[in-house]
Amino acid sequence: MDLHDIDALIGAFYATISGPAGGQDWEGAKPLFHPDARLVRTRLDEEGRPVAFSFSVDGYREATAPILADFDFYEYEIARRTIRFGNVAQLFSAYEAYDRPEGGRLLKRGMNMIHLFDDGSRWWIMHVIWDDEREGVALPKALFAETS
């Protein structure tokens, strides 16, 4: 895989989280991330207040593997906007998740905001923060009209 190609990196990112129950490629995901990378899951708590859960790559695997052990999960990028400046890039990556690789039931849609760093030889995922669509929060239509 060419880790100096943003499309290849992001394709691998989505591929490693996807798979049949318990079939995620956690080891394949590790080389995509910088050693200091963080993954941040956001949601609303029971009272409707925003909360964020921040993980290292290993911490994310430890928290997520038991959840995905019992059901099939396939996440796909459906739109992206990329802003690059020097050796950094910010990706607004919209996704959909399904319970089967083709023709499955839509589980959720949302947005990954991915920060990348180019060290001169490859891109590293430094940070991913995401939120899912819900009442009052929808993917921006403009994202689907733009190209990366």
Short mmCIF file of C-alpha atoms in Angstrom, two decimals, residues 56-125:
data_model
loop_
_atom_site.label_atom_id
_atom_site.label_comp_id
_atom_site.label_asym_id
_atom_site.label_seq_id
_atom_site.Cartn_x
_atom_site.Cartn_y
_atom_site.Cartn_z
CA SER A 56 -5.18 5.89 21.77
CA VAL A 57 -5.23 3.46 18.84
CA ASP A 58 -4.85 0.50 21.22
CA GLY A 59 -7.42 1.97 23.61
CA TYR A 60 -9.91 2.32 20.78
CA ARG A 61 -9.41 -1.32 19.81
CA GLU A 62 -9.88 -2.43 23.42
CA ALA A 63 -13.10 -0.41 23.75
CA THR A 64 -14.54 -1.27 20.33
CA ALA A 65 -13.59 -4.91 19.66
CA PRO A 66 -16.08 -6.29 22.24
CA ILE A 67 -18.88 -4.20 20.70
CA LEU A 68 -18.14 -5.36 17.15
CA ALA A 69 -17.58 -8.99 18.21
CA ASP A 70 -21.31 -9.70 17.99
CA PHE A 71 -22.41 -8.06 14.75
CA ASP A 72 -21.33 -7.41 11.20
CA PHE A 73 -20.22 -3.84 10.54
CA TYR A 74 -19.21 -2.30 7.21
CA GLU A 75 -18.37 1.39 7.05
CA TYR A 76 -17.89 3.19 3.73
CA GLU A 77 -16.80 6.68 2.79
CA ILE A 78 -19.55 8.35 0.75
CA ALA A 79 -18.10 11.85 0.29
CA ARG A 80 -14.95 13.74 1.16
CA ARG A 81 -13.53 17.23 1.20
CA THR A 82 -9.78 17.59 1.64
CA ILE A 83 -7.92 20.74 2.58
CA ARG A 84 -4.15 20.44 2.38
CA PHE A 85 -1.61 22.96 3.58
CA GLY A 86 2.09 22.07 3.50
CA ASN A 87 2.60 18.82 5.37
CA VAL A 88 -0.86 18.64 6.93
CA ALA A 89 -4.30 17.80 5.61
CA GLN A 90 -7.80 17.99 7.07
CA LEU A 91 -10.36 15.57 5.65
CA PHE A 92 -14.09 15.88 6.10
CA SER A 93 -15.07 12.28 5.37
CA ALA A 94 -18.77 11.38 5.37
CA TYR A 95 -19.61 7.73 5.98
CA GLU A 96 -22.41 5.21 6.03
CA ALA A 97 -22.31 1.98 8.03
CA TYR A 98 -24.21 -1.18 7.11
CA ASP A 99 -24.73 -4.64 8.57
CA ARG A 100 -23.65 -6.34 5.32
CA PRO A 101 -21.07 -5.45 2.69
CA GLU A 102 -23.71 -5.12 -0.05
CA GLY A 103 -27.43 -4.51 0.24
CA GLY A 104 -27.35 -4.40 4.01
CA ARG A 105 -29.42 -2.39 6.45
CA LEU A 106 -28.18 1.17 7.02
CA LEU A 107 -26.98 1.41 10.63
CA LYS A 108 -25.83 5.02 10.70
CA ARG A 109 -24.33 7.93 8.79
CA GLY A 110 -21.91 10.50 10.05
CA MET A 111 -18.73 12.47 9.58
CA ASN A 112 -15.10 11.63 10.36
CA MET A 113 -12.83 14.63 10.61
CA ILE A 114 -9.37 13.23 9.96
CA HIS A 115 -6.10 15.10 10.48
CA LEU A 116 -3.11 13.83 8.51
CA PHE A 117 0.62 14.57 8.72
CA ASP A 118 3.07 14.00 5.86
CA ASP A 119 6.55 13.29 7.25
CA GLY A 120 8.11 13.43 3.77
CA SER A 121 7.85 9.70 3.14
CA ARG A 122 4.21 8.96 3.98
CA TRP A 123 0.96 10.26 5.43
CA TRP A 124 0.07 9.45 9.04
CA ILE A 125 -3.37 9.63 10.62
#
